[in-house]
Amino acid sequence: MSGYRLAVMGNPIRHSKSPIIHKMFAKELNLFVSYERILVPDDGFERTVTSFIKNQGYGFNVTQPCKNKAWEIVDECSEEAQAARAVNTVLIKENGSLRGENTDGVGLIRDLERNLGCTLYKKNILVVGAGGAVSGVLKKLIEKQPFSVSIYNRTVKKADLLASRYPDLVKSVPREELRDDYDLVINGTSIGIGSGQVALPEKILKNAEISYDMFYSDEPTPFQSWSRLHYDIEAYDGLGMLVEQASEAFALWFGKKPDTQSVINQIRNTADPRRV
Ligand code: ATR
């Protein structure tokens, strides 16, 4: 195989859009890359990584449930990855050592600010969820100096634990203390996917300009549909974040930043035509 060998590793991995996105970037920047999906068996992450490196791997992305494991095995990592305790992009250095990065936070911020025109400064932000997805973006959200960042999670203890990493900056809120004055509500859970219902109090959206689902699928996500059903607000999915975090990863590997807007548009247009 010639060119740069890249991959995304996770489980499940079949639906990952990363290969499509990175191939579009490579085409734009005239780089020859191969980018594959690698299914990681249970307890097999390290083995998968070793084999990839041995077989001319140049760099790779990591998705759930392996982001925390990736953070554990890299030799060094960025401040973002350290804060998140999760790695979504790995650089393989010439001496074979691994550097872990986390581009999820910057991906979210770019999509919100640049693509959607949303200001975070002095805003009240509610983040739903306390898993790996949320942990990956909190540092970057806080850096934008919002008025407040609250996190709500079905399992309150997990939200408490995550908030305790950012004393005075992030507050864990139990369900009964959820308010109706958030400017922005971000979903970082797989809530409503499959046969489940979105069981959140509607009032959290009452004053929101935007609801944002970090999740993406070709159909509108359950959280998006739920948001639109209850209030006339802009409800976005996480496609922009996905492309932005990928663009940042690509730049870390190759030192060149691809255009994201055309990729977002192309993927949108080839998905469900009913989407706007
Ligand atoms: P990820 O790394 O993708 O964030 P995770 O670490 O398993 O995955 O976290 C999943 C998040 O989605 C958690 O916040 C989980 O809530 P719990 O901690 O209470 O399990 C949340 N979640 C998943 N399904 C949910 C549902 N049906 N209702 C509410 N929260 C849900």
PDB file of C-alpha atoms and ligand atoms in Angstrom:
ATOM      1  CA  MET A   1       0.000   0.000   0.000  1.00  0.00           C
ATOM      2  CA  SER A   2       1.335   3.460  -0.815  1.00  0.00           C
ATOM      3  CA  GLY A   3       0.343   6.853   0.537  1.00  0.00           C
ATOM      4  CA  TYR A   4      -0.444   7.640   4.153  1.00  0.00           C
ATOM      5  CA  ARG A   5      -2.286   4.916   6.023  1.00  0.00           C
ATOM      6  CA  LEU A   6      -4.896   6.335   8.416  1.00  0.00           C
ATOM      7  CA  ALA A   7      -7.751   4.729  10.326  1.00  0.00           C
ATOM      8  CA  VAL A   8     -10.474   5.204  12.903  1.00  0.00           C
ATOM      9  CA  MET A   9     -10.685   2.619  15.675  1.00  0.00           C
ATOM     10  CA  GLY A  10     -13.714   1.891  17.832  1.00  0.00           C
ATOM     11  CA  ASN A  11     -16.625  -0.453  18.425  1.00  0.00           C
ATOM     12  CA  PRO A  12     -19.086  -0.224  16.761  1.00  0.00           C
ATOM     13  CA  ILE A  13     -17.377   1.382  13.779  1.00  0.00           C
ATOM     14  CA  ARG A  14     -19.436   0.444  10.732  1.00  0.00           C
ATOM     15  CA  HIS A  15     -21.310   3.739  10.612  1.00  0.00           C
ATOM     16  CA  SER A  16     -18.318   6.029  11.095  1.00  0.00           C
ATOM     17  CA  LYS A  17     -18.222   8.879   8.593  1.00  0.00           C
ATOM     18  CA  SER A  18     -14.548   9.586   9.261  1.00  0.00           C
ATOM     19  CA  PRO A  19     -13.268   7.742   6.153  1.00  0.00           C
ATOM     20  CA  ILE A  20     -15.526   9.793   3.858  1.00  0.00           C
ATOM     21  CA  ILE A  21     -14.543  13.044   5.547  1.00  0.00           C
ATOM     22  CA  HIS A  22     -10.788  12.410   5.514  1.00  0.00           C
ATOM     23  CA  LYS A  23     -10.820  11.232   1.916  1.00  0.00           C
ATOM     24  CA  MET A  24     -12.506  14.507   0.921  1.00  0.00           C
ATOM     25  CA  PHE A  25      -9.859  16.465   2.838  1.00  0.00           C
ATOM     26  CA  ALA A  26      -7.057  14.484   1.174  1.00  0.00           C
ATOM     27  CA  LYS A  27      -8.506  15.117  -2.263  1.00  0.00           C
ATOM     28  CA  GLU A  28      -8.745  18.836  -1.598  1.00  0.00           C
ATOM     29  CA  LEU A  29      -5.137  18.999  -0.418  1.00  0.00           C
ATOM     30  CA  ASN A  30      -3.736  16.615  -3.029  1.00  0.00           C
ATOM     31  CA  LEU A  31      -2.530  14.033  -0.538  1.00  0.00           C
ATOM     32  CA  PHE A  32      -2.721  10.336  -1.165  1.00  0.00           C
ATOM     33  CA  VAL A  33      -4.227   8.643   1.873  1.00  0.00           C
ATOM     34  CA  SER A  34      -6.014   5.447   2.705  1.00  0.00           C
ATOM     35  CA  TYR A  35      -8.409   5.674   5.645  1.00  0.00           C
ATOM     36  CA  GLU A  36     -10.087   2.572   7.035  1.00  0.00           C
ATOM     37  CA  ARG A  37     -12.495   1.644   9.816  1.00  0.00           C
ATOM     38  CA  ILE A  38     -10.982  -0.786  12.320  1.00  0.00           C
ATOM     39  CA  LEU A  39     -13.276  -2.671  14.667  1.00  0.00           C
ATOM     40  CA  VAL A  40     -11.616  -3.011  18.073  1.00  0.00           C
ATOM     41  CA  PRO A  41     -12.422  -6.274  19.864  1.00  0.00           C
ATOM     42  CA  ASP A  42     -13.231  -6.160  23.583  1.00  0.00           C
ATOM     43  CA  ASP A  43      -9.980  -5.648  25.519  1.00  0.00           C
ATOM     44  CA  GLY A  44      -8.103  -5.544  22.212  1.00  0.00           C
ATOM     45  CA  PHE A  45      -7.286  -1.854  21.799  1.00  0.00           C
ATOM     46  CA  GLU A  46      -3.548  -2.029  22.492  1.00  0.00           C
ATOM     47  CA  ARG A  47      -3.174  -5.047  20.226  1.00  0.00           C
ATOM     48  CA  THR A  48      -5.044  -3.252  17.463  1.00  0.00           C
ATOM     49  CA  VAL A  49      -2.823  -0.189  17.794  1.00  0.00           C
ATOM     50  CA  THR A  50       0.402  -2.240  17.788  1.00  0.00           C
ATOM     51  CA  SER A  51      -0.636  -4.093  14.671  1.00  0.00           C
ATOM     52  CA  PHE A  52      -1.643  -0.853  12.912  1.00  0.00           C
ATOM     53  CA  ILE A  53       1.724   0.763  13.675  1.00  0.00           C
ATOM     54  CA  LYS A  54       3.623  -2.318  12.533  1.00  0.00           C
ATOM     55  CA  ASN A  55       1.716  -2.242   9.264  1.00  0.00           C
ATOM     56  CA  GLN A  56       2.792   1.235   8.192  1.00  0.00           C
ATOM     57  CA  GLY A  57       0.135   3.149  10.124  1.00  0.00           C
ATOM     58  CA  TYR A  58       0.741   6.913   9.865  1.00  0.00           C
ATOM     59  CA  GLY A  59      -1.846   8.196  12.349  1.00  0.00           C
ATOM     60  CA  PHE A  60      -5.291   7.288  13.613  1.00  0.00           C
ATOM     61  CA  ASN A  61      -8.504   8.502  15.160  1.00  0.00           C
ATOM     62  CA  VAL A  62     -10.157   6.864  18.123  1.00  0.00           C
ATOM     63  CA  THR A  63     -13.856   6.738  18.814  1.00  0.00           C
ATOM     64  CA  GLN A  64     -15.966   5.226  21.571  1.00  0.00           C
ATOM     65  CA  PRO A  65     -15.504   3.182  23.638  1.00  0.00           C
ATOM     66  CA  CYS A  66     -11.717   3.476  23.234  1.00  0.00           C
ATOM     67  CA  LYS A  67     -10.994   7.186  23.832  1.00  0.00           C
ATOM     68  CA  ASN A  68     -10.144   6.768  27.501  1.00  0.00           C
ATOM     69  CA  LYS A  69      -8.048   3.686  26.837  1.00  0.00           C
ATOM     70  CA  ALA A  70      -6.163   5.623  24.157  1.00  0.00           C
ATOM     71  CA  TRP A  71      -5.393   8.337  26.712  1.00  0.00           C
ATOM     72  CA  GLU A  72      -4.011   5.656  29.017  1.00  0.00           C
ATOM     73  CA  ILE A  73      -1.633   4.146  26.468  1.00  0.00           C
ATOM     74  CA  VAL A  74      -0.166   7.199  24.711  1.00  0.00           C
ATOM     75  CA  ASP A  75       3.334   8.342  25.702  1.00  0.00           C
ATOM     76  CA  GLU A  76       2.424  12.026  25.840  1.00  0.00           C
ATOM     77  CA  CYS A  77      -0.681  14.098  25.276  1.00  0.00           C
ATOM     78  CA  SER A  78      -2.003  17.607  24.714  1.00  0.00           C
ATOM     79  CA  GLU A  79      -3.618  19.699  27.464  1.00  0.00           C
ATOM     80  CA  GLU A  80      -7.026  19.070  25.907  1.00  0.00           C
ATOM     81  CA  ALA A  81      -6.558  15.293  25.969  1.00  0.00           C
ATOM     82  CA  GLN A  82      -5.248  15.483  29.515  1.00  0.00           C
ATOM     83  CA  ALA A  83      -8.249  17.510  30.692  1.00  0.00           C
ATOM     84  CA  ALA A  84     -10.670  15.170  28.937  1.00  0.00           C
ATOM     85  CA  ARG A  85      -8.779  12.034  29.920  1.00  0.00           C
ATOM     86  CA  ALA A  86      -9.671  10.988  26.407  1.00  0.00           C
ATOM     87  CA  VAL A  87      -7.814  10.918  23.096  1.00  0.00           C
ATOM     88  CA  ASN A  88      -9.485  11.044  19.689  1.00  0.00           C
ATOM     89  CA  THR A  89      -6.413  11.605  17.503  1.00  0.00           C
ATOM     90  CA  VAL A  90      -3.042   9.875  17.702  1.00  0.00           C
ATOM     91  CA  LEU A  91       0.190  10.991  16.063  1.00  0.00           C
ATOM     92  CA  ILE A  92       2.821   8.296  15.579  1.00  0.00           C
ATOM     93  CA  LYS A  93       6.222   9.908  15.948  1.00  0.00           C
ATOM     94  CA  GLU A  94       9.336   8.843  14.053  1.00  0.00           C
ATOM     95  CA  ASN A  95      10.702   6.986  17.067  1.00  0.00           C
ATOM     96  CA  GLY A  96       7.410   5.096  17.328  1.00  0.00           C
ATOM     97  CA  SER A  97       6.147   6.928  20.419  1.00  0.00           C
ATOM     98  CA  LEU A  98       2.517   8.052  20.486  1.00  0.00           C
ATOM     99  CA  ARG A  99       1.148  11.537  21.047  1.00  0.00           C
ATOM    100  CA  GLY A 100      -2.518  11.812  21.964  1.00  0.00           C
ATOM    101  CA  GLU A 101      -4.679  14.808  21.106  1.00  0.00           C
ATOM    102  CA  ASN A 102      -8.330  15.602  21.620  1.00  0.00           C
ATOM    103  CA  THR A 103      -9.922  17.708  18.890  1.00  0.00           C
ATOM    104  CA  ASP A 104     -13.563  17.219  19.960  1.00  0.00           C
ATOM    105  CA  GLY A 105     -13.716  20.408  22.028  1.00  0.00           C
ATOM    106  CA  VAL A 106     -12.295  22.634  19.337  1.00  0.00           C
ATOM    107  CA  GLY A 107     -14.583  20.909  16.817  1.00  0.00           C
ATOM    108  CA  LEU A 108     -17.659  21.774  18.855  1.00  0.00           C
ATOM    109  CA  ILE A 109     -16.595  25.380  19.412  1.00  0.00           C
ATOM    110  CA  ARG A 110     -15.787  25.945  15.734  1.00  0.00           C
ATOM    111  CA  ASP A 111     -19.134  24.579  14.663  1.00  0.00           C
ATOM    112  CA  LEU A 112     -21.032  26.663  17.196  1.00  0.00           C
ATOM    113  CA  GLU A 113     -19.141  29.909  16.669  1.00  0.00           C
ATOM    114  CA  ARG A 114     -18.016  29.880  13.086  1.00  0.00           C
ATOM    115  CA  ASN A 115     -20.602  27.773  11.312  1.00  0.00           C
ATOM    116  CA  LEU A 116     -23.679  28.567  13.386  1.00  0.00           C
ATOM    117  CA  GLY A 117     -22.829  32.085  14.573  1.00  0.00           C
ATOM    118  CA  CYS A 118     -23.425  31.277  18.234  1.00  0.00           C
ATOM    119  CA  THR A 119     -21.629  33.346  20.887  1.00  0.00           C
ATOM    120  CA  LEU A 120     -20.688  31.596  24.108  1.00  0.00           C
ATOM    121  CA  TYR A 121     -19.277  34.516  26.079  1.00  0.00           C
ATOM    122  CA  LYS A 122     -21.486  35.335  29.110  1.00  0.00           C
ATOM    123  CA  LYS A 123     -24.085  32.749  28.117  1.00  0.00           C
ATOM    124  CA  ASN A 124     -25.796  30.220  30.356  1.00  0.00           C
ATOM    125  CA  ILE A 125     -25.026  26.786  28.981  1.00  0.00           C
ATOM    126  CA  LEU A 126     -26.631  23.491  29.943  1.00  0.00           C
ATOM    127  CA  VAL A 127     -24.855  20.293  28.903  1.00  0.00           C
ATOM    128  CA  VAL A 128     -26.818  17.049  29.139  1.00  0.00           C
ATOM    129  CA  GLY A 129     -24.730  13.965  29.877  1.00  0.00           C
ATOM    130  CA  ALA A 130     -21.574  13.152  31.794  1.00  0.00           C
ATOM    131  CA  GLY A 131     -19.881  10.503  29.666  1.00  0.00           C
ATOM    132  CA  GLY A 132     -16.855  10.613  27.400  1.00  0.00           C
ATOM    133  CA  ALA A 133     -18.471  12.932  24.862  1.00  0.00           C
ATOM    134  CA  VAL A 134     -19.126  15.637  27.447  1.00  0.00           C
ATOM    135  CA  SER A 135     -15.813  15.179  29.215  1.00  0.00           C
ATOM    136  CA  GLY A 136     -14.110  15.808  25.856  1.00  0.00           C
ATOM    137  CA  VAL A 137     -15.551  19.287  25.331  1.00  0.00           C
ATOM    138  CA  LEU A 138     -15.861  20.940  28.762  1.00  0.00           C
ATOM    139  CA  LYS A 139     -12.396  22.532  28.787  1.00  0.00           C
ATOM    140  CA  LYS A 140     -12.957  24.319  25.486  1.00  0.00           C
ATOM    141  CA  LEU A 141     -16.449  25.467  26.485  1.00  0.00           C
ATOM    142  CA  ILE A 142     -15.124  26.995  29.707  1.00  0.00           C
ATOM    143  CA  GLU A 143     -12.343  28.789  27.854  1.00  0.00           C
ATOM    144  CA  LYS A 144     -15.019  30.782  26.037  1.00  0.00           C
ATOM    145  CA  GLN A 145     -15.980  32.372  29.380  1.00  0.00           C
ATOM    146  CA  PRO A 146     -19.670  31.639  29.450  1.00  0.00           C
ATOM    147  CA  PHE A 147     -21.642  33.024  32.397  1.00  0.00           C
ATOM    148  CA  SER A 148     -22.314  29.476  33.603  1.00  0.00           C
ATOM    149  CA  VAL A 149     -21.844  25.855  32.576  1.00  0.00           C
ATOM    150  CA  SER A 150     -24.253  23.385  34.175  1.00  0.00           C
ATOM    151  CA  ILE A 151     -24.250  19.675  33.563  1.00  0.00           C
ATOM    152  CA  TYR A 152     -27.226  17.412  34.046  1.00  0.00           C
ATOM    153  CA  ASN A 153     -26.982  13.645  33.885  1.00  0.00           C
ATOM    154  CA  ARG A 154     -29.449  10.820  34.545  1.00  0.00           C
ATOM    155  CA  THR A 155     -26.897   9.403  36.993  1.00  0.00           C
ATOM    156  CA  VAL A 156     -26.180  12.424  39.158  1.00  0.00           C
ATOM    157  CA  LYS A 157     -23.024  10.994  40.712  1.00  0.00           C
ATOM    158  CA  LYS A 158     -21.306  10.913  37.323  1.00  0.00           C
ATOM    159  CA  ALA A 159     -22.159  14.570  36.722  1.00  0.00           C
ATOM    160  CA  ASP A 160     -20.900  15.440  40.219  1.00  0.00           C
ATOM    161  CA  LEU A 161     -17.629  13.694  39.517  1.00  0.00           C
ATOM    162  CA  LEU A 162     -17.124  15.404  36.177  1.00  0.00           C
ATOM    163  CA  ALA A 163     -18.030  18.842  37.554  1.00  0.00           C
ATOM    164  CA  SER A 164     -15.576  18.349  40.418  1.00  0.00           C
ATOM    165  CA  ARG A 165     -12.734  18.441  37.882  1.00  0.00           C
ATOM    166  CA  TYR A 166     -13.639  22.108  37.233  1.00  0.00           C
ATOM    167  CA  PRO A 167     -14.414  23.587  40.667  1.00  0.00           C
ATOM    168  CA  ASP A 168     -16.361  26.909  40.496  1.00  0.00           C
ATOM    169  CA  LEU A 169     -16.581  26.640  36.707  1.00  0.00           C
ATOM    170  CA  VAL A 170     -18.927  23.716  36.107  1.00  0.00           C
ATOM    171  CA  LYS A 171     -21.930  22.926  38.272  1.00  0.00           C
ATOM    172  CA  SER A 172     -23.686  19.570  38.447  1.00  0.00           C
ATOM    173  CA  VAL A 173     -27.452  20.111  38.542  1.00  0.00           C
ATOM    174  CA  PRO A 174     -29.963  17.487  39.678  1.00  0.00           C
ATOM    175  CA  ARG A 175     -33.173  17.181  37.663  1.00  0.00           C
ATOM    176  CA  GLU A 176     -35.309  19.123  40.146  1.00  0.00           C
ATOM    177  CA  GLU A 177     -32.967  22.104  39.925  1.00  0.00           C
ATOM    178  CA  LEU A 178     -33.006  22.398  36.137  1.00  0.00           C
ATOM    179  CA  ARG A 179     -33.997  25.948  35.122  1.00  0.00           C
ATOM    180  CA  ASP A 180     -35.696  27.607  32.164  1.00  0.00           C
ATOM    181  CA  ASP A 181     -33.138  30.304  31.395  1.00  0.00           C
ATOM    182  CA  TYR A 182     -30.391  28.508  29.473  1.00  0.00           C
ATOM    183  CA  ASP A 183     -29.212  30.263  26.310  1.00  0.00           C
ATOM    184  CA  LEU A 184     -27.774  27.112  24.839  1.00  0.00           C
ATOM    185  CA  VAL A 185     -28.579  23.452  25.542  1.00  0.00           C
ATOM    186  CA  ILE A 186     -26.092  20.840  24.348  1.00  0.00           C
ATOM    187  CA  ASN A 187     -26.874  17.140  24.317  1.00  0.00           C
ATOM    188  CA  GLY A 188     -23.906  14.842  24.843  1.00  0.00           C
ATOM    189  CA  THR A 189     -25.841  11.586  25.318  1.00  0.00           C
ATOM    190  CA  SER A 190     -27.326   8.972  23.042  1.00  0.00           C
ATOM    191  CA  ILE A 191     -30.685   9.773  24.636  1.00  0.00           C
ATOM    192  CA  GLY A 192     -33.661   8.770  22.506  1.00  0.00           C
ATOM    193  CA  ILE A 193     -31.597   6.718  20.063  1.00  0.00           C
ATOM    194  CA  GLY A 194     -33.151   3.335  19.322  1.00  0.00           C
ATOM    195  CA  SER A 195     -36.517   2.872  20.889  1.00  0.00           C
ATOM    196  CA  GLY A 196     -35.978   5.280  23.803  1.00  0.00           C
ATOM    197  CA  GLN A 197     -37.788   8.535  24.466  1.00  0.00           C
ATOM    198  CA  VAL A 198     -36.223  11.886  25.254  1.00  0.00           C
ATOM    199  CA  ALA A 199     -37.332  12.291  28.846  1.00  0.00           C
ATOM    200  CA  LEU A 200     -36.122  15.787  29.670  1.00  0.00           C
ATOM    201  CA  PRO A 201     -38.196  18.653  31.075  1.00  0.00           C
ATOM    202  CA  GLU A 202     -39.245  20.903  28.168  1.00  0.00           C
ATOM    203  CA  LYS A 203     -38.617  24.062  30.148  1.00  0.00           C
ATOM    204  CA  ILE A 204     -34.842  23.728  29.691  1.00  0.00           C
ATOM    205  CA  LEU A 205     -35.383  25.030  26.152  1.00  0.00           C
ATOM    206  CA  LYS A 206     -37.737  27.861  27.027  1.00  0.00           C
ATOM    207  CA  ASN A 207     -35.216  30.680  26.570  1.00  0.00           C
ATOM    208  CA  ALA A 208     -32.661  28.866  24.456  1.00  0.00           C
ATOM    209  CA  GLU A 209     -31.579  30.359  21.135  1.00  0.00           C
ATOM    210  CA  ILE A 210     -30.074  27.068  20.085  1.00  0.00           C
ATOM    211  CA  SER A 211     -30.181  23.404  20.963  1.00  0.00           C
ATOM    212  CA  TYR A 212     -27.214  21.354  19.817  1.00  0.00           C
ATOM    213  CA  ASP A 213     -26.903  17.590  19.656  1.00  0.00           C
ATOM    214  CA  MET A 214     -23.305  16.337  19.608  1.00  0.00           C
ATOM    215  CA  PHE A 215     -24.705  13.174  18.068  1.00  0.00           C
ATOM    216  CA  TYR A 216     -25.175  12.879  14.314  1.00  0.00           C
ATOM    217  CA  SER A 217     -27.170  10.538  12.109  1.00  0.00           C
ATOM    218  CA  ASP A 218     -28.532  10.820   8.581  1.00  0.00           C
ATOM    219  CA  GLU A 219     -32.011  11.386  10.004  1.00  0.00           C
ATOM    220  CA  PRO A 220     -32.749  14.272  12.401  1.00  0.00           C
ATOM    221  CA  THR A 221     -31.690  13.058  15.849  1.00  0.00           C
ATOM    222  CA  PRO A 222     -34.337  12.390  18.527  1.00  0.00           C
ATOM    223  CA  PHE A 223     -32.983  15.332  20.538  1.00  0.00           C
ATOM    224  CA  GLN A 224     -33.308  17.632  17.521  1.00  0.00           C
ATOM    225  CA  SER A 225     -36.867  16.494  16.839  1.00  0.00           C
ATOM    226  CA  TRP A 226     -37.749  16.820  20.519  1.00  0.00           C
ATOM    227  CA  SER A 227     -36.328  20.366  20.595  1.00  0.00           C
ATOM    228  CA  ARG A 228     -38.290  21.446  17.527  1.00  0.00           C
ATOM    229  CA  LEU A 229     -41.464  19.885  18.782  1.00  0.00           C
ATOM    230  CA  HIS A 230     -41.509  21.914  21.953  1.00  0.00           C
ATOM    231  CA  TYR A 231     -40.080  25.283  20.985  1.00  0.00           C
ATOM    232  CA  ASP A 232     -39.482  27.206  17.827  1.00  0.00           C
ATOM    233  CA  ILE A 233     -35.710  27.205  18.130  1.00  0.00           C
ATOM    234  CA  GLU A 234     -32.756  26.350  15.957  1.00  0.00           C
ATOM    235  CA  ALA A 235     -31.914  22.702  16.646  1.00  0.00           C
ATOM    236  CA  TYR A 236     -28.658  21.414  15.203  1.00  0.00           C
ATOM    237  CA  ASP A 237     -26.996  18.026  15.056  1.00  0.00           C
ATOM    238  CA  GLY A 238     -23.303  17.252  15.441  1.00  0.00           C
ATOM    239  CA  LEU A 239     -22.297  16.877  11.796  1.00  0.00           C
ATOM    240  CA  GLY A 240     -20.448  20.196  11.835  1.00  0.00           C
ATOM    241  CA  MET A 241     -18.585  19.199  14.987  1.00  0.00           C
ATOM    242  CA  LEU A 242     -17.656  15.863  13.424  1.00  0.00           C
ATOM    243  CA  VAL A 243     -16.180  17.537  10.366  1.00  0.00           C
ATOM    244  CA  GLU A 244     -14.451  20.281  12.363  1.00  0.00           C
ATOM    245  CA  GLN A 245     -12.777  17.842  14.755  1.00  0.00           C
ATOM    246  CA  ALA A 246     -11.661  15.794  11.757  1.00  0.00           C
ATOM    247  CA  SER A 247     -10.202  18.872  10.066  1.00  0.00           C
ATOM    248  CA  GLU A 248      -8.207  19.661  13.194  1.00  0.00           C
ATOM    249  CA  ALA A 249      -6.925  16.055  13.318  1.00  0.00           C
ATOM    250  CA  PHE A 250      -5.952  16.234   9.647  1.00  0.00           C
ATOM    251  CA  ALA A 251      -4.026  19.448  10.299  1.00  0.00           C
ATOM    252  CA  LEU A 252      -2.170  17.800  13.176  1.00  0.00           C
ATOM    253  CA  TRP A 253      -1.050  14.964  10.900  1.00  0.00           C
ATOM    254  CA  PHE A 254      -0.208  16.953   7.786  1.00  0.00           C
ATOM    255  CA  GLY A 255       0.208  20.581   8.849  1.00  0.00           C
ATOM    256  CA  LYS A 256      -2.470  21.668   6.371  1.00  0.00           C
ATOM    257  CA  LYS A 257      -5.983  22.651   7.277  1.00  0.00           C
ATOM    258  CA  PRO A 258      -8.721  21.502   4.920  1.00  0.00           C
ATOM    259  CA  ASP A 259     -11.891  23.461   4.196  1.00  0.00           C
ATOM    260  CA  THR A 260     -14.803  22.166   6.240  1.00  0.00           C
ATOM    261  CA  GLN A 261     -17.858  23.926   4.834  1.00  0.00           C
ATOM    262  CA  SER A 262     -17.824  22.148   1.492  1.00  0.00           C
ATOM    263  CA  VAL A 263     -17.466  18.774   3.248  1.00  0.00           C
ATOM    264  CA  ILE A 264     -20.359  19.513   5.607  1.00  0.00           C
ATOM    265  CA  ASN A 265     -22.517  20.516   2.636  1.00  0.00           C
ATOM    266  CA  GLN A 266     -21.584  17.464   0.599  1.00  0.00           C
ATOM    267  CA  ILE A 267     -22.381  15.042   3.422  1.00  0.00           C
ATOM    268  CA  ARG A 268     -25.660  16.844   4.148  1.00  0.00           C
ATOM    269  CA  ASN A 269     -26.664  16.690   0.531  1.00  0.00           C
ATOM    270  CA  THR A 270     -25.995  12.988   0.210  1.00  0.00           C
ATOM    271  CA  ALA A 271     -27.919  12.205   3.419  1.00  0.00           C
ATOM    272  CA  ASP A 272     -31.681  12.387   3.804  1.00  0.00           C
ATOM    273  CA  PRO A 273     -32.911  14.932   1.193  1.00  0.00           C
ATOM    274  CA  ARG A 274     -35.688  16.037   3.579  1.00  0.00           C
ATOM    275  CA  ARG A 275     -33.102  17.634   5.822  1.00  0.00           C
ATOM    276  CA  VAL A 276     -32.463  21.344   5.591  1.00  0.00           C
TER     277      VAL A 276
HETATM  278  P1  ATR B   1     -20.032   8.547  25.621  1.00  0.00           P
HETATM  279  O1  ATR B   1     -18.610   8.285  25.866  1.00  0.00           O
HETATM  280  O2  ATR B   1     -20.481   8.397  24.217  1.00  0.00           O
HETATM  281  O3  ATR B   1     -20.470   9.843  26.217  1.00  0.00           O
HETATM  282  P2  ATR B   1     -20.862   7.029  27.903  1.00  0.00           P
HETATM  283  O4  ATR B   1     -19.608   7.368  28.599  1.00  0.00           O
HETATM  284  O5  ATR B   1     -21.401   5.646  27.999  1.00  0.00           O
HETATM  285  O6  ATR B   1     -20.777   7.334  26.363  1.00  0.00           O
HETATM  286  O7  ATR B   1     -21.967   8.061  28.379  1.00  0.00           O
HETATM  287  C1  ATR B   1     -23.239   8.018  27.876  1.00  0.00           C
HETATM  288  C2  ATR B   1     -24.029   9.187  28.437  1.00  0.00           C
HETATM  289  O8  ATR B   1     -25.338   9.149  27.912  1.00  0.00           O
HETATM  290  C3  ATR B   1     -24.183   9.155  29.938  1.00  0.00           C
HETATM  291  O9  ATR B   1     -24.246  10.480  30.397  1.00  0.00           O
HETATM  292  C4  ATR B   1     -25.523   8.420  30.100  1.00  0.00           C
HETATM  293  O10 ATR B   1     -26.168   8.659  31.311  1.00  0.00           O
HETATM  294  P3  ATR B   1     -25.852   7.746  32.594  1.00  0.00           P
HETATM  295  O11 ATR B   1     -24.541   8.188  33.114  1.00  0.00           O
HETATM  296  O12 ATR B   1     -26.976   8.001  33.509  1.00  0.00           O
HETATM  297  O13 ATR B   1     -25.827   6.319  32.089  1.00  0.00           O
HETATM  298  C5  ATR B   1     -26.285   9.074  28.969  1.00  0.00           C
HETATM  299  N1  ATR B   1     -27.448   8.308  28.503  1.00  0.00           N
HETATM  300  C6  ATR B   1     -27.451   7.253  27.666  1.00  0.00           C
HETATM  301  N2  ATR B   1     -28.704   6.845  27.439  1.00  0.00           N
HETATM  302  C7  ATR B   1     -29.526   7.654  28.131  1.00  0.00           C
HETATM  303  C8  ATR B   1     -30.942   7.761  28.290  1.00  0.00           C
HETATM  304  N3  ATR B   1     -31.768   6.918  27.696  1.00  0.00           N
HETATM  305  N4  ATR B   1     -31.405   8.738  29.087  1.00  0.00           N
HETATM  306  C9  ATR B   1     -30.584   9.585  29.705  1.00  0.00           C
HETATM  307  N5  ATR B   1     -29.245   9.556  29.588  1.00  0.00           N
HETATM  308  C10 ATR B   1     -28.718   8.597  28.810  1.00  0.00           C
END
